[in-house]
């Protein structure tokens, strides 16, 4: 396995795919495991150099006790990009989209363009209630319940039916895969502090924002607010639930490909 070692010694796991074309970094959501992007990777790796990263505290990266914040994870990605060849097109989903926003604001020299999928720039009262409740489940040791709720909130009913056995296995192993649970809860609570909506007007790189029509975890209105805050940002709506890049990779890959082709033409 390949790791980038952050300034504090935390090892950040990443993988690379493809050998030609523009550089893209794919940042997953709260689960923090880059394998979330596997379907999209298969569709893009022939034409792009892909860097797929796990978050600190999740996936195959180290899981220190903390602290955790979206800017800290953005700093990890910035360090990874600097070490592996410099600027790249940034693609982030959900929490990864929040990381992409912080990259655009704090490390603008490393982002060629930004695709922000099913994310938010400021938590509203519904978001706070929902994500606080999810954190409380983890803090109470209810990993299996947390995982089952995540499936219900993030997948379409048809996906739940088709992948029932696989998803039940994920519930069964949740106590192990999410461990240590206090780290998973801390990572979840960091999302409540993410608020950069007022600052996004200063982003000058090309940006596209994607929302899924059936997303009940991050409502499309929260995602659309990001597009409205960034001058010239493109807004795209796709079918599916919150985990649409996992369940419907073809549509997401096509939207990414089209946008990056246009972004490359703008900067050439």
JSON list of C-alpha atoms in Angstrom, two decimals, residues 1-237:
[
{"chain": "A", "resi": 1, "resn": "UNK", "atom": "CA", "xyz": [0.00, 0.00, 0.00]},
{"chain": "A", "resi": 2, "resn": "UNK", "atom": "CA", "xyz": [1.09, 3.57, -0.74]},
{"chain": "A", "resi": 3, "resn": "UNK", "atom": "CA", "xyz": [1.01, 6.32, 1.86]},
{"chain": "A", "resi": 4, "resn": "UNK", "atom": "CA", "xyz": [1.63, 10.05, 2.09]},
{"chain": "A", "resi": 5, "resn": "UNK", "atom": "CA", "xyz": [2.92, 11.02, 5.53]},
{"chain": "A", "resi": 6, "resn": "UNK", "atom": "CA", "xyz": [1.37, 14.26, 6.77]},
{"chain": "A", "resi": 7, "resn": "UNK", "atom": "CA", "xyz": [3.28, 16.82, 8.82]},
{"chain": "A", "resi": 8, "resn": "UNK", "atom": "CA", "xyz": [2.01, 15.34, 12.09]},
{"chain": "A", "resi": 9, "resn": "UNK", "atom": "CA", "xyz": [3.08, 11.83, 11.08]},
{"chain": "A", "resi": 10, "resn": "UNK", "atom": "CA", "xyz": [-0.38, 10.54, 10.11]},
{"chain": "A", "resi": 11, "resn": "UNK", "atom": "CA", "xyz": [-0.13, 8.15, 7.16]},
{"chain": "A", "resi": 12, "resn": "UNK", "atom": "CA", "xyz": [-2.67, 8.94, 4.42]},
{"chain": "A", "resi": 13, "resn": "UNK", "atom": "CA", "xyz": [-3.40, 6.01, 2.12]},
{"chain": "A", "resi": 14, "resn": "UNK", "atom": "CA", "xyz": [-3.83, 6.66, -1.60]},
{"chain": "A", "resi": 15, "resn": "UNK", "atom": "CA", "xyz": [-3.85, 4.79, -4.91]},
{"chain": "A", "resi": 16, "resn": "UNK", "atom": "CA", "xyz": [-3.07, 5.88, -8.45]},
{"chain": "A", "resi": 17, "resn": "UNK", "atom": "CA", "xyz": [-4.69, 4.75, -11.70]},
{"chain": "A", "resi": 18, "resn": "UNK", "atom": "CA", "xyz": [-4.03, 5.61, -15.34]},
{"chain": "A", "resi": 19, "resn": "UNK", "atom": "CA", "xyz": [-0.85, 6.83, -16.95]},
{"chain": "A", "resi": 20, "resn": "UNK", "atom": "CA", "xyz": [-1.89, 9.62, -19.32]},
{"chain": "A", "resi": 21, "resn": "UNK", "atom": "CA", "xyz": [-4.05, 12.69, -19.53]},
{"chain": "A", "resi": 22, "resn": "UNK", "atom": "CA", "xyz": [-4.93, 15.37, -16.96]},
{"chain": "A", "resi": 23, "resn": "UNK", "atom": "CA", "xyz": [-4.40, 14.71, -13.25]},
{"chain": "A", "resi": 24, "resn": "UNK", "atom": "CA", "xyz": [-7.50, 14.19, -11.11]},
{"chain": "A", "resi": 25, "resn": "UNK", "atom": "CA", "xyz": [-7.74, 13.65, -7.37]},
{"chain": "A", "resi": 26, "resn": "UNK", "atom": "CA", "xyz": [-10.90, 11.89, -6.17]},
{"chain": "A", "resi": 27, "resn": "UNK", "atom": "CA", "xyz": [-11.88, 12.55, -2.54]},
{"chain": "A", "resi": 28, "resn": "UNK", "atom": "CA", "xyz": [-14.57, 10.33, -0.96]},
{"chain": "A", "resi": 29, "resn": "UNK", "atom": "CA", "xyz": [-17.28, 11.31, 1.47]},
{"chain": "A", "resi": 30, "resn": "UNK", "atom": "CA", "xyz": [-17.57, 10.74, 5.21]},
{"chain": "A", "resi": 31, "resn": "UNK", "atom": "CA", "xyz": [-16.80, 7.03, 4.93]},
{"chain": "A", "resi": 32, "resn": "UNK", "atom": "CA", "xyz": [-13.37, 8.23, 3.91]},
{"chain": "A", "resi": 33, "resn": "UNK", "atom": "CA", "xyz": [-12.49, 5.18, 1.81]},
{"chain": "A", "resi": 34, "resn": "UNK", "atom": "CA", "xyz": [-11.33, 5.85, -1.75]},
{"chain": "A", "resi": 35, "resn": "UNK", "atom": "CA", "xyz": [-12.80, 2.55, -2.94]},
{"chain": "A", "resi": 36, "resn": "UNK", "atom": "CA", "xyz": [-16.12, 4.42, -2.99]},
{"chain": "A", "resi": 37, "resn": "UNK", "atom": "CA", "xyz": [-14.94, 5.73, -6.39]},
{"chain": "A", "resi": 38, "resn": "UNK", "atom": "CA", "xyz": [-14.16, 2.32, -7.92]},
{"chain": "A", "resi": 39, "resn": "UNK", "atom": "CA", "xyz": [-16.87, 2.45, -10.57]},
{"chain": "A", "resi": 40, "resn": "UNK", "atom": "CA", "xyz": [-15.95, 5.99, -11.63]},
{"chain": "A", "resi": 41, "resn": "UNK", "atom": "CA", "xyz": [-12.25, 5.03, -11.68]},
{"chain": "A", "resi": 42, "resn": "UNK", "atom": "CA", "xyz": [-12.91, 2.18, -14.12]},
{"chain": "A", "resi": 43, "resn": "UNK", "atom": "CA", "xyz": [-14.62, 4.61, -16.48]},
{"chain": "A", "resi": 44, "resn": "UNK", "atom": "CA", "xyz": [-11.95, 7.35, -16.32]},
{"chain": "A", "resi": 45, "resn": "UNK", "atom": "CA", "xyz": [-8.60, 5.62, -15.84]},
{"chain": "A", "resi": 46, "resn": "UNK", "atom": "CA", "xyz": [-7.91, 5.17, -19.57]},
{"chain": "A", "resi": 47, "resn": "UNK", "atom": "CA", "xyz": [-7.86, 8.93, -20.16]},
{"chain": "A", "resi": 48, "resn": "UNK", "atom": "CA", "xyz": [-6.75, 10.47, -16.87]},
{"chain": "A", "resi": 49, "resn": "UNK", "atom": "CA", "xyz": [-4.08, 10.16, -14.20]},
{"chain": "A", "resi": 50, "resn": "UNK", "atom": "CA", "xyz": [-6.15, 9.47, -11.10]},
{"chain": "A", "resi": 51, "resn": "UNK", "atom": "CA", "xyz": [-5.17, 9.88, -7.46]},
{"chain": "A", "resi": 52, "resn": "UNK", "atom": "CA", "xyz": [-7.71, 8.31, -5.12]},
{"chain": "A", "resi": 53, "resn": "UNK", "atom": "CA", "xyz": [-7.20, 9.12, -1.45]},
{"chain": "A", "resi": 54, "resn": "UNK", "atom": "CA", "xyz": [-8.58, 7.90, 1.85]},
{"chain": "A", "resi": 55, "resn": "UNK", "atom": "CA", "xyz": [-9.19, 10.38, 4.69]},
{"chain": "A", "resi": 56, "resn": "UNK", "atom": "CA", "xyz": [-7.19, 10.42, 7.87]},
{"chain": "A", "resi": 57, "resn": "UNK", "atom": "CA", "xyz": [-9.20, 8.51, 10.45]},
{"chain": "A", "resi": 58, "resn": "UNK", "atom": "CA", "xyz": [-10.85, 6.24, 7.89]},
{"chain": "A", "resi": 59, "resn": "UNK", "atom": "CA", "xyz": [-10.29, 3.73, 5.14]},
{"chain": "A", "resi": 60, "resn": "UNK", "atom": "CA", "xyz": [-6.73, 2.41, 5.09]},
{"chain": "A", "resi": 61, "resn": "UNK", "atom": "CA", "xyz": [-5.21, 5.58, 6.55]},
{"chain": "A", "resi": 62, "resn": "UNK", "atom": "CA", "xyz": [-4.07, 5.94, 10.15]},
{"chain": "A", "resi": 63, "resn": "UNK", "atom": "CA", "xyz": [-6.79, 6.67, 12.72]},
{"chain": "A", "resi": 64, "resn": "UNK", "atom": "CA", "xyz": [-5.31, 8.96, 15.37]},
{"chain": "A", "resi": 65, "resn": "UNK", "atom": "CA", "xyz": [-7.50, 10.19, 18.22]},
{"chain": "A", "resi": 66, "resn": "UNK", "atom": "CA", "xyz": [-7.70, 13.68, 16.73]},
{"chain": "A", "resi": 67, "resn": "UNK", "atom": "CA", "xyz": [-8.33, 16.50, 16.39]},
{"chain": "A", "resi": 68, "resn": "UNK", "atom": "CA", "xyz": [-10.34, 16.32, 13.17]},
{"chain": "A", "resi": 69, "resn": "UNK", "atom": "CA", "xyz": [-11.46, 19.12, 10.88]},
{"chain": "A", "resi": 70, "resn": "UNK", "atom": "CA", "xyz": [-12.28, 19.64, 7.22]},
{"chain": "A", "resi": 71, "resn": "UNK", "atom": "CA", "xyz": [-9.34, 22.09, 6.81]},
{"chain": "A", "resi": 72, "resn": "UNK", "atom": "CA", "xyz": [-6.98, 19.48, 8.26]},
{"chain": "A", "resi": 73, "resn": "UNK", "atom": "CA", "xyz": [-8.09, 16.88, 5.73]},
{"chain": "A", "resi": 74, "resn": "UNK", "atom": "CA", "xyz": [-7.79, 19.48, 2.97]},
{"chain": "A", "resi": 75, "resn": "UNK", "atom": "CA", "xyz": [-4.21, 20.05, 4.13]},
{"chain": "A", "resi": 76, "resn": "UNK", "atom": "CA", "xyz": [-3.55, 16.32, 3.83]},
{"chain": "A", "resi": 77, "resn": "UNK", "atom": "CA", "xyz": [-4.80, 16.32, 0.24]},
{"chain": "A", "resi": 78, "resn": "UNK", "atom": "CA", "xyz": [-2.78, 19.44, -0.56]},
{"chain": "A", "resi": 79, "resn": "UNK", "atom": "CA", "xyz": [0.38, 17.76, 0.77]},
{"chain": "A", "resi": 80, "resn": "UNK", "atom": "CA", "xyz": [-0.37, 14.64, -1.24]},
{"chain": "A", "resi": 81, "resn": "UNK", "atom": "CA", "xyz": [-0.82, 16.64, -4.44]},
{"chain": "A", "resi": 82, "resn": "UNK", "atom": "CA", "xyz": [2.37, 18.61, -3.88]},
{"chain": "A", "resi": 83, "resn": "UNK", "atom": "CA", "xyz": [4.32, 15.40, -3.34]},
{"chain": "A", "resi": 84, "resn": "UNK", "atom": "CA", "xyz": [2.91, 13.51, -6.31]},
{"chain": "A", "resi": 85, "resn": "UNK", "atom": "CA", "xyz": [3.29, 16.11, -9.05]},
{"chain": "A", "resi": 86, "resn": "UNK", "atom": "CA", "xyz": [1.45, 19.30, -8.19]},
{"chain": "A", "resi": 87, "resn": "UNK", "atom": "CA", "xyz": [-1.89, 20.72, -9.32]},
{"chain": "A", "resi": 88, "resn": "UNK", "atom": "CA", "xyz": [-4.81, 18.53, -10.32]},
{"chain": "A", "resi": 89, "resn": "UNK", "atom": "CA", "xyz": [-8.49, 18.71, -11.06]},
{"chain": "A", "resi": 90, "resn": "UNK", "atom": "CA", "xyz": [-10.23, 18.15, -7.72]},
{"chain": "A", "resi": 91, "resn": "UNK", "atom": "CA", "xyz": [-13.33, 15.96, -7.45]},
{"chain": "A", "resi": 92, "resn": "UNK", "atom": "CA", "xyz": [-14.97, 15.61, -4.04]},
{"chain": "A", "resi": 93, "resn": "UNK", "atom": "CA", "xyz": [-18.21, 13.97, -2.95]},
{"chain": "A", "resi": 94, "resn": "UNK", "atom": "CA", "xyz": [-20.17, 15.00, 0.16]},
{"chain": "A", "resi": 95, "resn": "UNK", "atom": "CA", "xyz": [-17.52, 15.47, 2.89]},
{"chain": "A", "resi": 96, "resn": "UNK", "atom": "CA", "xyz": [-15.03, 15.27, 0.03]},
{"chain": "A", "resi": 97, "resn": "UNK", "atom": "CA", "xyz": [-16.88, 18.19, -1.53]},
{"chain": "A", "resi": 98, "resn": "UNK", "atom": "CA", "xyz": [-16.41, 20.16, 1.69]},
{"chain": "A", "resi": 99, "resn": "UNK", "atom": "CA", "xyz": [-12.70, 19.30, 1.49]},
{"chain": "A", "resi": 100, "resn": "UNK", "atom": "CA", "xyz": [-12.69, 20.51, -2.13]},
{"chain": "A", "resi": 101, "resn": "UNK", "atom": "CA", "xyz": [-14.16, 23.84, -1.01]},
{"chain": "A", "resi": 102, "resn": "UNK", "atom": "CA", "xyz": [-11.40, 24.29, 1.57]},
{"chain": "A", "resi": 103, "resn": "UNK", "atom": "CA", "xyz": [-8.78, 23.33, -1.02]},
{"chain": "A", "resi": 104, "resn": "UNK", "atom": "CA", "xyz": [-10.15, 26.02, -3.34]},
{"chain": "A", "resi": 105, "resn": "UNK", "atom": "CA", "xyz": [-9.94, 28.60, -0.54]},
{"chain": "A", "resi": 106, "resn": "UNK", "atom": "CA", "xyz": [-6.77, 27.57, 1.30]},
{"chain": "A", "resi": 107, "resn": "UNK", "atom": "CA", "xyz": [-4.65, 25.85, -1.38]},
{"chain": "A", "resi": 108, "resn": "UNK", "atom": "CA", "xyz": [-5.87, 27.45, -4.59]},
{"chain": "A", "resi": 109, "resn": "UNK", "atom": "CA", "xyz": [-2.56, 26.88, -6.38]},
{"chain": "A", "resi": 110, "resn": "UNK", "atom": "CA", "xyz": [-3.12, 23.12, -6.31]},
{"chain": "A", "resi": 111, "resn": "UNK", "atom": "CA", "xyz": [-6.59, 23.00, -7.90]},
{"chain": "A", "resi": 112, "resn": "UNK", "atom": "CA", "xyz": [-7.00, 23.28, -11.67]},
{"chain": "A", "resi": 113, "resn": "UNK", "atom": "CA", "xyz": [-10.77, 22.92, -11.37]},
{"chain": "A", "resi": 114, "resn": "UNK", "atom": "CA", "xyz": [-13.23, 21.70, -8.75]},
{"chain": "A", "resi": 115, "resn": "UNK", "atom": "CA", "xyz": [-16.15, 19.30, -9.03]},
{"chain": "A", "resi": 116, "resn": "UNK", "atom": "CA", "xyz": [-18.23, 19.38, -5.84]},
{"chain": "A", "resi": 117, "resn": "UNK", "atom": "CA", "xyz": [-20.79, 16.60, -5.57]},
{"chain": "A", "resi": 118, "resn": "UNK", "atom": "CA", "xyz": [-23.71, 16.39, -3.12]},
{"chain": "A", "resi": 119, "resn": "UNK", "atom": "CA", "xyz": [-22.10, 18.66, -0.56]},
{"chain": "A", "resi": 120, "resn": "UNK", "atom": "CA", "xyz": [-22.93, 21.72, 1.53]},
{"chain": "A", "resi": 121, "resn": "UNK", "atom": "CA", "xyz": [-21.32, 25.07, 2.28]},
{"chain": "A", "resi": 122, "resn": "UNK", "atom": "CA", "xyz": [-23.17, 25.75, 5.50]},
{"chain": "A", "resi": 123, "resn": "UNK", "atom": "CA", "xyz": [-25.15, 23.40, 7.76]},
{"chain": "A", "resi": 124, "resn": "UNK", "atom": "CA", "xyz": [-28.80, 24.27, 8.28]},
{"chain": "A", "resi": 125, "resn": "UNK", "atom": "CA", "xyz": [-30.93, 23.19, 11.25]},
{"chain": "A", "resi": 126, "resn": "UNK", "atom": "CA", "xyz": [-32.02, 19.93, 9.58]},
{"chain": "A", "resi": 127, "resn": "UNK", "atom": "CA", "xyz": [-28.43, 19.02, 8.75]},
{"chain": "A", "resi": 128, "resn": "UNK", "atom": "CA", "xyz": [-27.37, 19.72, 12.33]},
{"chain": "A", "resi": 129, "resn": "UNK", "atom": "CA", "xyz": [-30.16, 17.61, 13.81]},
{"chain": "A", "resi": 130, "resn": "UNK", "atom": "CA", "xyz": [-29.50, 14.68, 11.48]},
{"chain": "A", "resi": 131, "resn": "UNK", "atom": "CA", "xyz": [-25.72, 14.62, 11.78]},
{"chain": "A", "resi": 132, "resn": "UNK", "atom": "CA", "xyz": [-25.79, 15.18, 15.55]},
{"chain": "A", "resi": 133, "resn": "UNK", "atom": "CA", "xyz": [-28.09, 12.17, 15.87]},
{"chain": "A", "resi": 134, "resn": "UNK", "atom": "CA", "xyz": [-25.75, 10.07, 13.73]},
{"chain": "A", "resi": 135, "resn": "UNK", "atom": "CA", "xyz": [-22.78, 11.07, 15.91]},
{"chain": "A", "resi": 136, "resn": "UNK", "atom": "CA", "xyz": [-24.74, 10.19, 19.04]},
{"chain": "A", "resi": 137, "resn": "UNK", "atom": "CA", "xyz": [-25.34, 6.67, 17.70]},
{"chain": "A", "resi": 138, "resn": "UNK", "atom": "CA", "xyz": [-21.60, 6.15, 17.33]},
{"chain": "A", "resi": 139, "resn": "UNK", "atom": "CA", "xyz": [-20.87, 7.67, 20.73]},
{"chain": "A", "resi": 140, "resn": "UNK", "atom": "CA", "xyz": [-23.39, 5.22, 22.24]},
{"chain": "A", "resi": 141, "resn": "UNK", "atom": "CA", "xyz": [-21.58, 2.29, 20.61]},
{"chain": "A", "resi": 142, "resn": "UNK", "atom": "CA", "xyz": [-24.45, 1.61, 18.18]},
{"chain": "A", "resi": 143, "resn": "UNK", "atom": "CA", "xyz": [-22.29, 1.03, 15.11]},
{"chain": "A", "resi": 144, "resn": "UNK", "atom": "CA", "xyz": [-24.65, -1.47, 13.49]},
{"chain": "A", "resi": 145, "resn": "UNK", "atom": "CA", "xyz": [-27.64, 0.88, 13.84]},
{"chain": "A", "resi": 146, "resn": "UNK", "atom": "CA", "xyz": [-25.55, 3.74, 12.48]},
{"chain": "A", "resi": 147, "resn": "UNK", "atom": "CA", "xyz": [-24.56, 1.66, 9.45]},
{"chain": "A", "resi": 148, "resn": "UNK", "atom": "CA", "xyz": [-28.10, 0.48, 8.77]},
{"chain": "A", "resi": 149, "resn": "UNK", "atom": "CA", "xyz": [-29.38, 4.08, 8.94]},
{"chain": "A", "resi": 150, "resn": "UNK", "atom": "CA", "xyz": [-26.62, 5.20, 6.58]},
{"chain": "A", "resi": 151, "resn": "UNK", "atom": "CA", "xyz": [-27.74, 2.62, 4.04]},
{"chain": "A", "resi": 152, "resn": "UNK", "atom": "CA", "xyz": [-31.35, 3.77, 4.30]},
{"chain": "A", "resi": 153, "resn": "UNK", "atom": "CA", "xyz": [-30.45, 7.46, 3.97]},
{"chain": "A", "resi": 154, "resn": "UNK", "atom": "CA", "xyz": [-27.88, 7.16, 1.21]},
{"chain": "A", "resi": 155, "resn": "UNK", "atom": "CA", "xyz": [-29.14, 4.49, -1.20]},
{"chain": "A", "resi": 156, "resn": "UNK", "atom": "CA", "xyz": [-32.17, 4.16, -3.47]},
{"chain": "A", "resi": 157, "resn": "UNK", "atom": "CA", "xyz": [-34.69, 1.47, -2.52]},
{"chain": "A", "resi": 158, "resn": "UNK", "atom": "CA", "xyz": [-33.81, -0.53, -5.64]},
{"chain": "A", "resi": 159, "resn": "UNK", "atom": "CA", "xyz": [-30.12, -0.57, -4.70]},
{"chain": "A", "resi": 160, "resn": "UNK", "atom": "CA", "xyz": [-30.97, -1.72, -1.17]},
{"chain": "A", "resi": 161, "resn": "UNK", "atom": "CA", "xyz": [-32.99, -4.62, -2.57]},
{"chain": "A", "resi": 162, "resn": "UNK", "atom": "CA", "xyz": [-30.38, -5.74, -5.11]},
{"chain": "A", "resi": 163, "resn": "UNK", "atom": "CA", "xyz": [-27.43, -5.47, -2.72]},
{"chain": "A", "resi": 164, "resn": "UNK", "atom": "CA", "xyz": [-29.22, -6.69, 0.42]},
{"chain": "A", "resi": 165, "resn": "UNK", "atom": "CA", "xyz": [-26.70, -9.39, 1.36]},
{"chain": "A", "resi": 166, "resn": "UNK", "atom": "CA", "xyz": [-23.69, -7.15, 0.80]},
{"chain": "A", "resi": 167, "resn": "UNK", "atom": "CA", "xyz": [-25.19, -4.32, 2.84]},
{"chain": "A", "resi": 168, "resn": "UNK", "atom": "CA", "xyz": [-26.19, -6.66, 5.67]},
{"chain": "A", "resi": 169, "resn": "UNK", "atom": "CA", "xyz": [-22.59, -7.84, 5.83]},
{"chain": "A", "resi": 170, "resn": "UNK", "atom": "CA", "xyz": [-21.49, -4.21, 6.16]},
{"chain": "A", "resi": 171, "resn": "UNK", "atom": "CA", "xyz": [-23.88, -3.85, 9.11]},
{"chain": "A", "resi": 172, "resn": "UNK", "atom": "CA", "xyz": [-22.51, -7.00, 10.72]},
{"chain": "A", "resi": 173, "resn": "UNK", "atom": "CA", "xyz": [-18.91, -5.78, 10.45]},
{"chain": "A", "resi": 174, "resn": "UNK", "atom": "CA", "xyz": [-19.61, -2.10, 11.27]},
{"chain": "A", "resi": 175, "resn": "UNK", "atom": "CA", "xyz": [-18.15, -2.26, 14.79]},
{"chain": "A", "resi": 176, "resn": "UNK", "atom": "CA", "xyz": [-14.83, -3.31, 13.28]},
{"chain": "A", "resi": 177, "resn": "UNK", "atom": "CA", "xyz": [-14.76, -1.20, 10.11]},
{"chain": "A", "resi": 178, "resn": "UNK", "atom": "CA", "xyz": [-15.77, 2.00, 11.92]},
{"chain": "A", "resi": 179, "resn": "UNK", "atom": "CA", "xyz": [-13.44, 1.47, 14.89]},
{"chain": "A", "resi": 180, "resn": "UNK", "atom": "CA", "xyz": [-12.45, 3.31, 16.92]},
{"chain": "A", "resi": 181, "resn": "UNK", "atom": "CA", "xyz": [-15.97, 4.67, 17.22]},
{"chain": "A", "resi": 182, "resn": "UNK", "atom": "CA", "xyz": [-14.90, 7.84, 19.03]},
{"chain": "A", "resi": 183, "resn": "UNK", "atom": "CA", "xyz": [-12.78, 8.72, 15.99]},
{"chain": "A", "resi": 184, "resn": "UNK", "atom": "CA", "xyz": [-15.68, 8.06, 13.62]},
{"chain": "A", "resi": 185, "resn": "UNK", "atom": "CA", "xyz": [-17.91, 10.27, 15.80]},
{"chain": "A", "resi": 186, "resn": "UNK", "atom": "CA", "xyz": [-15.32, 13.05, 15.91]},
{"chain": "A", "resi": 187, "resn": "UNK", "atom": "CA", "xyz": [-15.03, 12.98, 12.13]},
{"chain": "A", "resi": 188, "resn": "UNK", "atom": "CA", "xyz": [-18.81, 13.26, 11.89]},
{"chain": "A", "resi": 189, "resn": "UNK", "atom": "CA", "xyz": [-19.01, 16.15, 14.34]},
{"chain": "A", "resi": 190, "resn": "UNK", "atom": "CA", "xyz": [-16.35, 18.07, 12.39]},
{"chain": "A", "resi": 191, "resn": "UNK", "atom": "CA", "xyz": [-18.92, 18.46, 9.62]},
{"chain": "A", "resi": 192, "resn": "UNK", "atom": "CA", "xyz": [-21.04, 20.72, 11.81]},
{"chain": "A", "resi": 193, "resn": "UNK", "atom": "CA", "xyz": [-18.19, 23.25, 11.84]},
{"chain": "A", "resi": 194, "resn": "UNK", "atom": "CA", "xyz": [-17.83, 23.42, 8.06]},
{"chain": "A", "resi": 195, "resn": "UNK", "atom": "CA", "xyz": [-19.07, 26.88, 7.05]},
{"chain": "A", "resi": 196, "resn": "UNK", "atom": "CA", "xyz": [-17.40, 28.66, 4.16]},
{"chain": "A", "resi": 197, "resn": "UNK", "atom": "CA", "xyz": [-20.41, 29.70, 2.11]},
{"chain": "A", "resi": 198, "resn": "UNK", "atom": "CA", "xyz": [-19.67, 33.41, 2.42]},
{"chain": "A", "resi": 199, "resn": "UNK", "atom": "CA", "xyz": [-16.06, 32.90, 1.31]},
{"chain": "A", "resi": 200, "resn": "UNK", "atom": "CA", "xyz": [-16.81, 30.96, -1.87]},
{"chain": "A", "resi": 201, "resn": "UNK", "atom": "CA", "xyz": [-17.31, 34.14, -3.89]},
{"chain": "A", "resi": 202, "resn": "UNK", "atom": "CA", "xyz": [-13.53, 34.38, -3.99]},
{"chain": "A", "resi": 203, "resn": "UNK", "atom": "CA", "xyz": [-13.05, 31.12, -5.88]},
{"chain": "A", "resi": 204, "resn": "UNK", "atom": "CA", "xyz": [-11.83, 31.90, -9.40]},
{"chain": "A", "resi": 205, "resn": "UNK", "atom": "CA", "xyz": [-11.06, 28.43, -10.81]},
{"chain": "A", "resi": 206, "resn": "UNK", "atom": "CA", "xyz": [-13.67, 26.59, -12.91]},
{"chain": "A", "resi": 207, "resn": "UNK", "atom": "CA", "xyz": [-16.22, 24.88, -10.65]},
{"chain": "A", "resi": 208, "resn": "UNK", "atom": "CA", "xyz": [-19.04, 22.47, -11.29]},
{"chain": "A", "resi": 209, "resn": "UNK", "atom": "CA", "xyz": [-21.51, 21.48, -8.60]},
{"chain": "A", "resi": 210, "resn": "UNK", "atom": "CA", "xyz": [-23.51, 18.25, -8.82]},
{"chain": "A", "resi": 211, "resn": "UNK", "atom": "CA", "xyz": [-26.65, 17.35, -6.86]},
{"chain": "A", "resi": 212, "resn": "UNK", "atom": "CA", "xyz": [-28.73, 14.18, -6.97]},
{"chain": "A", "resi": 213, "resn": "UNK", "atom": "CA", "xyz": [-32.49, 14.55, -7.33]},
{"chain": "A", "resi": 214, "resn": "UNK", "atom": "CA", "xyz": [-33.23, 11.85, -4.74]},
{"chain": "A", "resi": 215, "resn": "UNK", "atom": "CA", "xyz": [-30.66, 12.86, -2.12]},
{"chain": "A", "resi": 216, "resn": "UNK", "atom": "CA", "xyz": [-32.31, 12.93, 1.32]},
{"chain": "A", "resi": 217, "resn": "UNK", "atom": "CA", "xyz": [-29.04, 13.12, 3.29]},
{"chain": "A", "resi": 218, "resn": "UNK", "atom": "CA", "xyz": [-27.70, 16.34, 1.75]},
{"chain": "A", "resi": 219, "resn": "UNK", "atom": "CA", "xyz": [-30.74, 18.03, 0.24]},
{"chain": "A", "resi": 220, "resn": "UNK", "atom": "CA", "xyz": [-30.17, 19.41, -3.28]},
{"chain": "A", "resi": 221, "resn": "UNK", "atom": "CA", "xyz": [-30.92, 22.94, -2.04]},
{"chain": "A", "resi": 222, "resn": "UNK", "atom": "CA", "xyz": [-27.82, 22.87, 0.17]},
{"chain": "A", "resi": 223, "resn": "UNK", "atom": "CA", "xyz": [-25.70, 21.78, -2.78]},
{"chain": "A", "resi": 224, "resn": "UNK", "atom": "CA", "xyz": [-27.26, 24.34, -5.12]},
{"chain": "A", "resi": 225, "resn": "UNK", "atom": "CA", "xyz": [-26.37, 27.08, -2.64]},
{"chain": "A", "resi": 226, "resn": "UNK", "atom": "CA", "xyz": [-22.69, 26.31, -3.28]},
{"chain": "A", "resi": 227, "resn": "UNK", "atom": "CA", "xyz": [-23.15, 26.89, -7.01]},
{"chain": "A", "resi": 228, "resn": "UNK", "atom": "CA", "xyz": [-24.99, 30.13, -6.34]},
{"chain": "A", "resi": 229, "resn": "UNK", "atom": "CA", "xyz": [-22.16, 31.36, -4.10]},
{"chain": "A", "resi": 230, "resn": "UNK", "atom": "CA", "xyz": [-19.35, 30.79, -6.65]},
{"chain": "A", "resi": 231, "resn": "UNK", "atom": "CA", "xyz": [-19.25, 33.18, -9.62]},
{"chain": "A", "resi": 232, "resn": "UNK", "atom": "CA", "xyz": [-19.59, 31.29, -12.87]},
{"chain": "A", "resi": 233, "resn": "UNK", "atom": "CA", "xyz": [-20.06, 27.88, -11.25]},
{"chain": "A", "resi": 234, "resn": "UNK", "atom": "CA", "xyz": [-21.91, 25.28, -13.29]},
{"chain": "A", "resi": 235, "resn": "UNK", "atom": "CA", "xyz": [-24.76, 23.37, -11.65]},
{"chain": "A", "resi": 236, "resn": "UNK", "atom": "CA", "xyz": [-25.72, 19.87, -12.78]},
{"chain": "A", "resi": 237, "resn": "UNK", "atom": "CA", "xyz": [-28.51, 17.64, -11.52]}
]
